[in-house]
PDB file of C-alpha atoms in Angstrom:
ATOM      1  CA  UNK A 928      95.921  97.929 166.549  1.00  0.00           C
ATOM      2  CA  UNK A 929      94.692 101.273 165.360  1.00  0.00           C
ATOM      3  CA  UNK A 930      97.892 102.024 163.960  1.00  0.00           C
ATOM      4  CA  UNK A 931      97.973  98.637 161.940  1.00  0.00           C
ATOM      5  CA  UNK A 932      94.332  99.524 160.772  1.00  0.00           C
ATOM      6  CA  UNK A 933      95.416 102.796 159.840  1.00  0.00           C
ATOM      7  CA  UNK A 934      98.129 101.660 157.561  1.00  0.00           C
ATOM      8  CA  UNK A 935      96.115  99.009 155.912  1.00  0.00           C
ATOM      9  CA  UNK A 936      93.626 101.833 155.288  1.00  0.00           C
ATOM     10  CA  UNK A 937      96.487 104.115 153.777  1.00  0.00           C
ATOM     11  CA  UNK A 938      97.915 100.974 151.743  1.00  0.00           C
ATOM     12  CA  UNK A 939      94.181 100.461 150.227  1.00  0.00           C
ATOM     13  CA  UNK A 940      94.026 104.253 149.463  1.00  0.00           C
ATOM     14  CA  UNK A 941      97.215 104.329 147.906  1.00  0.00           C
ATOM     15  CA  UNK A 942      96.641 101.155 145.602  1.00  0.00           C
ATOM     16  CA  UNK A 943      93.399 102.318 144.724  1.00  0.00           C
ATOM     17  CA  UNK A 944      94.414 105.687 143.654  1.00  0.00           C
ATOM     18  CA  UNK A 945      97.500 104.267 141.787  1.00  0.00           C
ATOM     19  CA  UNK A 946      94.998 101.963 139.885  1.00  0.00           C
ATOM     20  CA  UNK A 947      92.730 104.833 139.048  1.00  0.00           C
ATOM     21  CA  UNK A 948      95.562 106.771 137.672  1.00  0.00           C
ATOM     22  CA  UNK A 949      96.789 103.866 135.484  1.00  0.00           C
ATOM     23  CA  UNK A 950      93.343 103.516 134.033  1.00  0.00           C
ATOM     24  CA  UNK A 951      92.971 107.384 133.570  1.00  0.00           C
ATOM     25  CA  UNK A 952      96.547 107.577 131.466  1.00  0.00           C
ATOM     26  CA  UNK A 953      95.484 104.442 129.453  1.00  0.00           C
ATOM     27  CA  UNK A 954      92.578 106.051 128.646  1.00  0.00           C
ATOM     28  CA  UNK A 955      94.153 108.799 127.421  1.00  0.00           C
ATOM     29  CA  UNK A 956      95.796 107.159 124.738  1.00  0.00           C
ATOM     30  CA  UNK A 957      93.091 107.471 122.433  1.00  0.00           C
ATOM     31  CA  UNK A 958      91.321 110.370 121.027  1.00  0.00           C
ATOM     32  CA  UNK A 959      88.236 111.926 123.076  1.00  0.00           C
ATOM     33  CA  UNK A 960      84.745 109.935 122.432  1.00  0.00           C
ATOM     34  CA  UNK A 961      84.212 106.328 122.229  1.00  0.00           C
ATOM     35  CA  UNK A 962      87.392 103.900 122.370  1.00  0.00           C
ATOM     36  CA  UNK A 963      88.263 102.729 118.909  1.00  0.00           C
ATOM     37  CA  UNK A 964      87.139  99.139 118.235  1.00  0.00           C
ATOM     38  CA  UNK A 965      89.358  96.480 118.259  1.00  0.00           C
ATOM     39  CA  UNK A 966      91.056  95.716 115.005  1.00  0.00           C
ATOM     40  CA  UNK A 967      93.256  92.790 113.814  1.00  0.00           C
ATOM     41  CA  UNK A 968      96.652  93.106 112.346  1.00  0.00           C
ATOM     42  CA  UNK A 969      96.848  90.729 109.476  1.00  0.00           C
ATOM     43  CA  UNK A 970      99.894  88.849 107.694  1.00  0.00           C
ATOM     44  CA  UNK A 971     100.911  90.172 104.462  1.00  0.00           C
ATOM     45  CA  UNK A 972     103.380  87.608 102.976  1.00  0.00           C
ATOM     46  CA  UNK A 973     106.643  88.650 101.274  1.00  0.00           C
ATOM     47  CA  UNK A 974     106.211  88.864  97.230  1.00  0.00           C
ATOM     48  CA  UNK A 975     107.661  90.689  94.570  1.00  0.00           C
ATOM     49  CA  UNK A 976     104.515  93.341  94.468  1.00  0.00           C
ATOM     50  CA  UNK A 977     104.322  93.822  98.264  1.00  0.00           C
ATOM     51  CA  UNK A 978     105.786  96.986  99.450  1.00  0.00           C
ATOM     52  CA  UNK A 979     105.330  96.518 103.262  1.00  0.00           C
ATOM     53  CA  UNK A 980     105.118  92.782 104.751  1.00  0.00           C
ATOM     54  CA  UNK A 981     103.324  92.011 108.071  1.00  0.00           C
ATOM     55  CA  UNK A 982     104.211  88.771 110.078  1.00  0.00           C
ATOM     56  CA  UNK A 983     102.632  87.958 113.279  1.00  0.00           C
ATOM     57  CA  UNK A 984     104.670  85.917 115.819  1.00  0.00           C
ATOM     58  CA  UNK A 985     102.514  85.184 118.811  1.00  0.00           C
ATOM     59  CA  UNK A 986     102.092  88.417 120.787  1.00  0.00           C
ATOM     60  CA  UNK A 987     104.493  90.560 118.524  1.00  0.00           C
ATOM     61  CA  UNK A 988     104.679  91.529 114.863  1.00  0.00           C
ATOM     62  CA  UNK A 989     107.322  92.498 112.616  1.00  0.00           C
ATOM     63  CA  UNK A 990     106.558  94.799 109.588  1.00  0.00           C
ATOM     64  CA  UNK A 991     109.195  95.189 106.562  1.00  0.00           C
ATOM     65  CA  UNK A 992     110.011  97.469 103.923  1.00  0.00           C
ATOM     66  CA  UNK A 993     110.177  95.358 100.637  1.00  0.00           C
ATOM     67  CA  UNK A 994     111.263  97.985  97.657  1.00  0.00           C
ATOM     68  CA  UNK A 995     114.801  96.697  97.757  1.00  0.00           C
ATOM     69  CA  UNK A 996     115.295  97.604  94.001  1.00  0.00           C
ATOM     70  CA  UNK A 997     115.163 101.440  95.027  1.00  0.00           C
ATOM     71  CA  UNK A 998     116.653 100.962  98.088  1.00  0.00           C
ATOM     72  CA  UNK A 999     113.650 100.794 100.139  1.00  0.00           C
ATOM     73  CA  UNK A1000     112.731 104.499  99.571  1.00  0.00           C
ATOM     74  CA  UNK A1001     109.095 104.960 100.616  1.00  0.00           C
ATOM     75  CA  UNK A1002     106.512 106.148  98.493  1.00  0.00           C
ATOM     76  CA  UNK A1003     103.069 107.676  99.274  1.00  0.00           C
ATOM     77  CA  UNK A1004     101.229 104.403  98.987  1.00  0.00           C
ATOM     78  CA  UNK A1005     103.735 102.513 101.059  1.00  0.00           C
ATOM     79  CA  UNK A1006     103.561 105.220 103.730  1.00  0.00           C
ATOM     80  CA  UNK A1007      99.772 105.080 104.017  1.00  0.00           C
ATOM     81  CA  UNK A1008     100.012 101.099 104.004  1.00  0.00           C
ATOM     82  CA  UNK A1009     102.629 101.658 107.067  1.00  0.00           C
ATOM     83  CA  UNK A1010     100.128 104.174 108.926  1.00  0.00           C
ATOM     84  CA  UNK A1011      97.221 101.444 108.425  1.00  0.00           C
ATOM     85  CA  UNK A1012      99.523  98.827 110.066  1.00  0.00           C
ATOM     86  CA  UNK A1013     100.452 101.075 112.987  1.00  0.00           C
ATOM     87  CA  UNK A1014      96.725 101.462 113.665  1.00  0.00           C
ATOM     88  CA  UNK A1015      95.879  97.917 113.266  1.00  0.00           C
ATOM     89  CA  UNK A1016      98.776  97.064 115.771  1.00  0.00           C
ATOM     90  CA  UNK A1017      97.932 100.018 118.465  1.00  0.00           C
ATOM     91  CA  UNK A1018      94.030  98.695 118.217  1.00  0.00           C
ATOM     92  CA  UNK A1019      95.111  94.885 118.394  1.00  0.00           C
ATOM     93  CA  UNK A1020      94.600  93.502 121.698  1.00  0.00           C
ATOM     94  CA  UNK A1021      96.615  90.472 121.235  1.00  0.00           C
ATOM     95  CA  UNK A1022      99.857  92.317 120.418  1.00  0.00           C
ATOM     96  CA  UNK A1023     102.159  93.753 122.890  1.00  0.00           C
ATOM     97  CA  UNK A1024     105.336  94.820 120.596  1.00  0.00           C
ATOM     98  CA  UNK A1025     106.171  95.719 116.939  1.00  0.00           C
ATOM     99  CA  UNK A1026     109.292  95.303 115.284  1.00  0.00           C
ATOM    100  CA  UNK A1027     109.980  97.489 112.240  1.00  0.00           C
ATOM    101  CA  UNK A1028     112.737  96.395 109.591  1.00  0.00           C
ATOM    102  CA  UNK A1029     113.707  96.308 106.146  1.00  0.00           C
ATOM    103  CA  UNK A1030     114.014  93.640 103.569  1.00  0.00           C
ATOM    104  CA  UNK A1031     117.214  93.347 100.930  1.00  0.00           C
ATOM    105  CA  UNK A1032     120.404  95.187 101.496  1.00  0.00           C
ATOM    106  CA  UNK A1033     119.029  98.465 103.095  1.00  0.00           C
ATOM    107  CA  UNK A1034     116.719  99.437 105.950  1.00  0.00           C
ATOM    108  CA  UNK A1035     115.614 102.502 103.753  1.00  0.00           C
ATOM    109  CA  UNK A1036     117.240 105.770 101.855  1.00  0.00           C
ATOM    110  CA  UNK A1037     114.253 107.571 102.744  1.00  0.00           C
ATOM    111  CA  UNK A1038     111.444 109.108 100.752  1.00  0.00           C
ATOM    112  CA  UNK A1039     110.932 108.404  97.427  1.00  0.00           C
ATOM    113  CA  UNK A1040     111.405 111.966  96.241  1.00  0.00           C
ATOM    114  CA  UNK A1041     110.145 111.418  92.654  1.00  0.00           C
ATOM    115  CA  UNK A1042     107.044 109.836  93.615  1.00  0.00           C
ATOM    116  CA  UNK A1043     106.406 112.252  96.325  1.00  0.00           C
ATOM    117  CA  UNK A1044     106.957 115.391  93.937  1.00  0.00           C
ATOM    118  CA  UNK A1045     104.756 113.601  91.559  1.00  0.00           C
ATOM    119  CA  UNK A1046     101.838 113.058  94.007  1.00  0.00           C
ATOM    120  CA  UNK A1047     102.285 116.713  95.537  1.00  0.00           C
ATOM    121  CA  UNK A1048     102.108 118.674  92.171  1.00  0.00           C
ATOM    122  CA  UNK A1049      99.144 116.382  90.902  1.00  0.00           C
ATOM    123  CA  UNK A1050      97.177 116.755  94.167  1.00  0.00           C
ATOM    124  CA  UNK A1051      97.176 112.967  94.191  1.00  0.00           C
ATOM    125  CA  UNK A1052      98.574 112.037  97.274  1.00  0.00           C
ATOM    126  CA  UNK A1053      96.970 109.296  98.982  1.00  0.00           C
ATOM    127  CA  UNK A1054      95.059 110.790 101.573  1.00  0.00           C
ATOM    128  CA  UNK A1055      95.058 109.228 105.130  1.00  0.00           C
ATOM    129  CA  UNK A1056      92.280 107.627 106.298  1.00  0.00           C
ATOM    130  CA  UNK A1057      90.532 107.293 109.760  1.00  0.00           C
ATOM    131  CA  UNK A1058      92.240 103.995 110.844  1.00  0.00           C
ATOM    132  CA  UNK A1059      95.924 105.425 110.471  1.00  0.00           C
ATOM    133  CA  UNK A1060      98.236 106.478 112.744  1.00  0.00           C
ATOM    134  CA  UNK A1061     101.331 108.561 111.515  1.00  0.00           C
ATOM    135  CA  UNK A1062     104.350 106.451 111.850  1.00  0.00           C
ATOM    136  CA  UNK A1063     106.457 109.219 112.547  1.00  0.00           C
ATOM    137  CA  UNK A1064     104.368 110.397 115.598  1.00  0.00           C
ATOM    138  CA  UNK A1065     104.265 114.105 114.493  1.00  0.00           C
ATOM    139  CA  UNK A1066     100.403 114.267 115.531  1.00  0.00           C
ATOM    140  CA  UNK A1067      97.865 112.715 117.727  1.00  0.00           C
ATOM    141  CA  UNK A1068      96.873 110.198 118.647  1.00  0.00           C
ATOM    142  CA  UNK A1069     100.095 108.471 118.760  1.00  0.00           C
ATOM    143  CA  UNK A1070     101.243 104.945 119.254  1.00  0.00           C
ATOM    144  CA  UNK A1071     100.638 103.780 122.827  1.00  0.00           C
ATOM    145  CA  UNK A1072     102.450 100.395 122.740  1.00  0.00           C
ATOM    146  CA  UNK A1073     106.131  99.607 122.116  1.00  0.00           C
ATOM    147  CA  UNK A1074     108.109 100.246 118.917  1.00  0.00           C
ATOM    148  CA  UNK A1075     111.309  98.591 118.151  1.00  0.00           C
ATOM    149  CA  UNK A1076     113.328  99.581 114.876  1.00  0.00           C
ATOM    150  CA  UNK A1077     115.816  97.744 113.460  1.00  0.00           C
ATOM    151  CA  UNK A1078     117.915  99.055 110.554  1.00  0.00           C
ATOM    152  CA  UNK A1079     121.066  98.016 108.337  1.00  0.00           C
ATOM    153  CA  UNK A1080     122.859  99.319 105.367  1.00  0.00           C
ATOM    154  CA  UNK A1081     121.573 102.631 103.934  1.00  0.00           C
ATOM    155  CA  UNK A1082     119.453 104.259 106.729  1.00  0.00           C
ATOM    156  CA  UNK A1083     119.004 107.660 105.492  1.00  0.00           C
ATOM    157  CA  UNK A1084     116.970 110.744 105.790  1.00  0.00           C
ATOM    158  CA  UNK A1085     112.980 109.755 106.576  1.00  0.00           C
ATOM    159  CA  UNK A1086     114.622 106.045 107.092  1.00  0.00           C
ATOM    160  CA  UNK A1087     116.849 107.523 109.923  1.00  0.00           C
ATOM    161  CA  UNK A1088     113.824 109.688 111.253  1.00  0.00           C
ATOM    162  CA  UNK A1089     111.646 106.584 111.380  1.00  0.00           C
ATOM    163  CA  UNK A1090     114.474 105.148 113.583  1.00  0.00           C
ATOM    164  CA  UNK A1091     114.287 108.003 115.866  1.00  0.00           C
ATOM    165  CA  UNK A1092     110.715 107.447 116.472  1.00  0.00           C
ATOM    166  CA  UNK A1093     111.340 104.104 117.716  1.00  0.00           C
ATOM    167  CA  UNK A1094     111.187 103.465 121.689  1.00  0.00           C
ATOM    168  CA  UNK A1095     114.207 101.162 121.151  1.00  0.00           C
ATOM    169  CA  UNK A1096     116.523 101.002 118.510  1.00  0.00           C
ATOM    170  CA  UNK A1097     119.000  98.520 117.036  1.00  0.00           C
ATOM    171  CA  UNK A1098     121.488  98.720 114.122  1.00  0.00           C
ATOM    172  CA  UNK A1099     123.566  96.201 112.214  1.00  0.00           C
ATOM    173  CA  UNK A1100     127.046  96.988 112.104  1.00  0.00           C
ATOM    174  CA  UNK A1101     127.057  97.668 108.499  1.00  0.00           C
ATOM    175  CA  UNK A1102     124.380 100.697 109.066  1.00  0.00           C
ATOM    176  CA  UNK A1103     125.244 103.937 107.181  1.00  0.00           C
ATOM    177  CA  UNK A1104     123.104 106.904 108.603  1.00  0.00           C
ATOM    178  CA  UNK A1105     122.459 109.900 106.860  1.00  0.00           C
ATOM    179  CA  UNK A1106     120.548 113.134 107.067  1.00  0.00           C
ATOM    180  CA  UNK A1107     121.519 114.831 104.011  1.00  0.00           C
ATOM    181  CA  UNK A1108     118.375 116.858 102.969  1.00  0.00           C
ATOM    182  CA  UNK A1109     120.201 120.018 102.819  1.00  0.00           C
ATOM    183  CA  UNK A1110     122.839 118.812 100.303  1.00  0.00           C
ATOM    184  CA  UNK A1111     119.344 118.408  98.106  1.00  0.00           C
ATOM    185  CA  UNK A1112     117.604 121.651  98.651  1.00  0.00           C
ATOM    186  CA  UNK A1113     115.217 119.965 101.298  1.00  0.00           C
ATOM    187  CA  UNK A1114     115.537 119.761 104.805  1.00  0.00           C
ATOM    188  CA  UNK A1115     114.656 116.723 107.481  1.00  0.00           C
ATOM    189  CA  UNK A1116     110.820 117.462 107.409  1.00  0.00           C
ATOM    190  CA  UNK A1117     110.150 113.907 109.196  1.00  0.00           C
ATOM    191  CA  UNK A1118     111.025 114.619 112.772  1.00  0.00           C
ATOM    192  CA  UNK A1119     114.912 114.835 112.799  1.00  0.00           C
ATOM    193  CA  UNK A1120     115.184 118.680 113.634  1.00  0.00           C
ATOM    194  CA  UNK A1121     113.254 117.774 117.192  1.00  0.00           C
ATOM    195  CA  UNK A1122     114.520 114.017 117.964  1.00  0.00           C
ATOM    196  CA  UNK A1123     117.665 114.349 116.392  1.00  0.00           C
ATOM    197  CA  UNK A1124     118.621 117.297 118.874  1.00  0.00           C
ATOM    198  CA  UNK A1125     116.795 115.670 121.550  1.00  0.00           C
ATOM    199  CA  UNK A1126     118.675 112.556 121.440  1.00  0.00           C
ATOM    200  CA  UNK A1127     122.068 113.493 120.253  1.00  0.00           C
ATOM    201  CA  UNK A1128     122.474 117.021 121.390  1.00  0.00           C
ATOM    202  CA  UNK A1129     122.413 119.948 119.759  1.00  0.00           C
ATOM    203  CA  UNK A1130     126.336 119.767 118.178  1.00  0.00           C
ATOM    204  CA  UNK A1131     125.944 116.430 116.955  1.00  0.00           C
ATOM    205  CA  UNK A1132     122.816 116.593 115.194  1.00  0.00           C
ATOM    206  CA  UNK A1133     124.052 119.679 113.441  1.00  0.00           C
ATOM    207  CA  UNK A1134     127.059 118.262 112.936  1.00  0.00           C
ATOM    208  CA  UNK A1135     125.314 115.822 110.405  1.00  0.00           C
ATOM    209  CA  UNK A1136     122.294 117.801 109.289  1.00  0.00           C
ATOM    210  CA  UNK A1137     124.143 120.900 108.219  1.00  0.00           C
ATOM    211  CA  UNK A1138     126.819 119.166 106.137  1.00  0.00           C
ATOM    212  CA  UNK A1139     125.112 116.373 104.867  1.00  0.00           C
ATOM    213  CA  UNK A1140     127.823 113.985 106.086  1.00  0.00           C
ATOM    214  CA  UNK A1141     126.592 109.993 106.742  1.00  0.00           C
ATOM    215  CA  UNK A1142     128.053 108.536 109.879  1.00  0.00           C
ATOM    216  CA  UNK A1143     128.509 104.911 110.963  1.00  0.00           C
ATOM    217  CA  UNK A1144     126.715 102.653 113.917  1.00  0.00           C
ATOM    218  CA  UNK A1145     129.391 102.924 116.125  1.00  0.00           C
ATOM    219  CA  UNK A1146     129.029 106.898 115.949  1.00  0.00           C
ATOM    220  CA  UNK A1147     125.222 106.691 116.431  1.00  0.00           C
ATOM    221  CA  UNK A1148     125.580 104.273 119.326  1.00  0.00           C
ATOM    222  CA  UNK A1149     128.280 107.171 120.696  1.00  0.00           C
ATOM    223  CA  UNK A1150     125.707 109.987 120.399  1.00  0.00           C
ATOM    224  CA  UNK A1151     123.314 107.545 122.210  1.00  0.00           C
ATOM    225  CA  UNK A1152     120.913 107.150 119.394  1.00  0.00           C
ATOM    226  CA  UNK A1153     121.406 103.239 119.196  1.00  0.00           C
ATOM    227  CA  UNK A1154     120.896 101.171 121.957  1.00  0.00           C
ATOM    228  CA  UNK A1155     122.451  98.019 120.628  1.00  0.00           C
ATOM    229  CA  UNK A1156     124.718  96.855 117.659  1.00  0.00           C
ATOM    230  CA  UNK A1157     124.673  93.808 116.092  1.00  0.00           C
ATOM    231  CA  UNK A1158     127.391  91.934 113.889  1.00  0.00           C
ATOM    232  CA  UNK A1159     125.060  91.468 110.777  1.00  0.00           C
ATOM    233  CA  UNK A1160     121.610  92.827 109.519  1.00  0.00           C
ATOM    234  CA  UNK A1161     120.231  89.087 110.656  1.00  0.00           C
ATOM    235  CA  UNK A1162     121.752  89.183 113.886  1.00  0.00           C
ATOM    236  CA  UNK A1163     120.098  92.537 114.426  1.00  0.00           C
ATOM    237  CA  UNK A1164     116.639  91.258 113.598  1.00  0.00           C
ATOM    238  CA  UNK A1165     117.244  88.743 115.992  1.00  0.00           C
ATOM    239  CA  UNK A1166     118.026  91.317 118.655  1.00  0.00           C
ATOM    240  CA  UNK A1167     115.169  93.219 117.865  1.00  0.00           C
ATOM    241  CA  UNK A1168     112.913  90.301 118.036  1.00  0.00           C
ATOM    242  CA  UNK A1169     114.179  89.158 121.326  1.00  0.00           C
ATOM    243  CA  UNK A1170     113.734  92.934 122.668  1.00  0.00           C
ATOM    244  CA  UNK A1171     110.142  92.959 121.544  1.00  0.00           C
ATOM    245  CA  UNK A1172     109.560  89.637 123.270  1.00  0.00           C
ATOM    246  CA  UNK A1173     110.761  90.832 126.574  1.00  0.00           C
ATOM    247  CA  UNK A1174     108.644  93.854 126.165  1.00  0.00           C
ATOM    248  CA  UNK A1175     105.952  91.571 125.306  1.00  0.00           C
ATOM    249  CA  UNK A1176     106.544  89.553 128.478  1.00  0.00           C
ATOM    250  CA  UNK A1177     105.629  92.334 130.925  1.00  0.00           C
ATOM    251  CA  UNK A1178     102.340  93.741 132.126  1.00  0.00           C
ATOM    252  CA  UNK A1179     100.932  95.661 129.355  1.00  0.00           C
ATOM    253  CA  UNK A1180      99.265  98.046 131.313  1.00  0.00           C
ATOM    254  CA  UNK A1181     102.523  98.814 133.175  1.00  0.00           C
ATOM    255  CA  UNK A1182     104.132  99.235 129.791  1.00  0.00           C
ATOM    256  CA  UNK A1183     101.639 101.517 128.437  1.00  0.00           C
ATOM    257  CA  UNK A1184     101.807 103.830 131.730  1.00  0.00           C
ATOM    258  CA  UNK A1185     105.290 103.812 131.188  1.00  0.00           C
ATOM    259  CA  UNK A1186     105.471 105.341 127.853  1.00  0.00           C
ATOM    260  CA  UNK A1187     102.587 107.600 128.585  1.00  0.00           C
ATOM    261  CA  UNK A1188     104.241 108.890 131.713  1.00  0.00           C
ATOM    262  CA  UNK A1189     107.514 109.615 129.265  1.00  0.00           C
ATOM    263  CA  UNK A1190     105.674 110.937 126.614  1.00  0.00           C
ATOM    264  CA  UNK A1191     104.189 113.781 129.233  1.00  0.00           C
ATOM    265  CA  UNK A1192     107.934 114.914 129.568  1.00  0.00           C
ATOM    266  CA  UNK A1193     108.772 115.264 125.617  1.00  0.00           C
ATOM    267  CA  UNK A1194     105.253 116.058 124.074  1.00  0.00           C
ATOM    268  CA  UNK A1195     104.422 119.380 125.261  1.00  0.00           C
ATOM    269  CA  UNK A1196     107.728 120.664 124.367  1.00  0.00           C
ATOM    270  CA  UNK A1197     107.951 119.074 121.016  1.00  0.00           C
ATOM    271  CA  UNK A1198     104.273 119.454 119.870  1.00  0.00           C
ATOM    272  CA  UNK A1199     104.352 122.814 118.053  1.00  0.00           C
ATOM    273  CA  UNK A1200     107.676 122.116 116.346  1.00  0.00           C
ATOM    274  CA  UNK A1201     106.291 118.973 115.037  1.00  0.00           C
ATOM    275  CA  UNK A1202     102.920 120.409 113.820  1.00  0.00           C
ATOM    276  CA  UNK A1203     104.776 122.584 111.536  1.00  0.00           C
ATOM    277  CA  UNK A1204     106.975 120.073 109.717  1.00  0.00           C
ATOM    278  CA  UNK A1205     104.605 119.112 106.851  1.00  0.00           C
ATOM    279  CA  UNK A1206     104.079 122.848 105.799  1.00  0.00           C
ATOM    280  CA  UNK A1207     107.638 123.680 105.966  1.00  0.00           C
ATOM    281  CA  UNK A1208     108.732 120.301 103.818  1.00  0.00           C
ATOM    282  CA  UNK A1209     106.002 121.089 101.084  1.00  0.00           C
ATOM    283  CA  UNK A1210     107.132 124.692 100.893  1.00  0.00           C
ATOM    284  CA  UNK A1211     110.814 123.484  99.964  1.00  0.00           C
ATOM    285  CA  UNK A1212     109.199 121.287  97.153  1.00  0.00           C
ATOM    286  CA  UNK A1213     108.472 124.604  95.345  1.00  0.00           C
ATOM    287  CA  UNK A1214     111.525 126.666  95.651  1.00  0.00           C
ATOM    288  CA  UNK A1215     114.156 126.807  92.851  1.00  0.00           C
ATOM    289  CA  UNK A1216     116.498 125.205  94.985  1.00  0.00           C
ATOM    290  CA  UNK A1217     114.859 122.105  95.341  1.00  0.00           C
ATOM    291  CA  UNK A1218     114.725 121.934  91.577  1.00  0.00           C
ATOM    292  CA  UNK A1219     118.108 122.620  91.001  1.00  0.00           C
ATOM    293  CA  UNK A1220     118.849 119.728  93.748  1.00  0.00           C
ATOM    294  CA  UNK A1221     117.217 117.107  91.453  1.00  0.00           C
ATOM    295  CA  UNK A1222     118.642 118.492  88.415  1.00  0.00           C
ATOM    296  CA  UNK A1223     122.176 118.297  89.594  1.00  0.00           C
ATOM    297  CA  UNK A1224     121.197 114.726  91.350  1.00  0.00           C
ATOM    298  CA  UNK A1225     120.047 113.704  88.094  1.00  0.00           C
ATOM    299  CA  UNK A1226     123.218 114.949  85.929  1.00  0.00           C
ATOM    300  CA  UNK A1227     125.608 113.845  88.504  1.00  0.00           C
ATOM    301  CA  UNK A1228     127.178 117.366  89.344  1.00  0.00           C
ATOM    302  CA  UNK A1229     127.297 119.614  92.407  1.00  0.00           C
ATOM    303  CA  UNK A1230     124.253 121.819  92.975  1.00  0.00           C
ATOM    304  CA  UNK A1231     124.195 125.539  92.414  1.00  0.00           C
ATOM    305  CA  UNK A1232     121.759 127.099  94.890  1.00  0.00           C
ATOM    306  CA  UNK A1233     120.626 130.464  95.102  1.00  0.00           C
ATOM    307  CA  UNK A1234     118.642 130.646  98.004  1.00  0.00           C
ATOM    308  CA  UNK A1235     115.551 131.160  95.910  1.00  0.00           C
TER     309      UNK A1235
END
């Protein structure tokens, strides 16, 4: 009998300790101080003037880029809207998973370079307010809830880096990946220098970042970046939604702790490199090589870089 009592006591102690650990881990997802108040991620329907759509489907949400006329290139205002949507998703207790995708023929060709350059040179880059979360997860606080990213068509540069920032990644068979900033006098400043290397290995990542060559969905799957390939863009989005629904059916605290535990492995190693990316990227916008890259692209000729 004493042994039985001891076993029950130990089980109670272990269970209690586990629950305390779970609660503590979940609490650490937010910044120090009072927890952020609950928010509501509201629907933003598809319309010609809407650059980022939001659709709620029960306890999951779909967020979609909508600038198809310029291959869903992301300008500063759209990037801020995405950061705001991530914040509201994070703090909306009714939502358990989010799917990021793109409307039109492509997921995204990355940054709208002209709009970004204009914002940087004019000093009018839209500021990120307090109710935002960096979609690239380069700074804290980060999402503590799951992100599924679904891509198709051209998925280049910042588009690919948003893909790398997802927890689970689904690609349509027609996806054309690229990380070709170095051919334009820029560099992968959205996290590929960290995450692409981590996920695909040094040689695979450098093979594409240093040459600017593009690659297929099958190659992405081979490298371990993509978890599932679907035959069409529509099937890819359906697969991403199905994945999000499976996640949403699990216990939300368990999901949060799983993500938090995994991030304890990678975040301390990556934090310093991630924190320097914005300054490194902005500095390249002021170089002669960057300007030459823009001129060459506009004139349809090979660039002549001087290392200045």
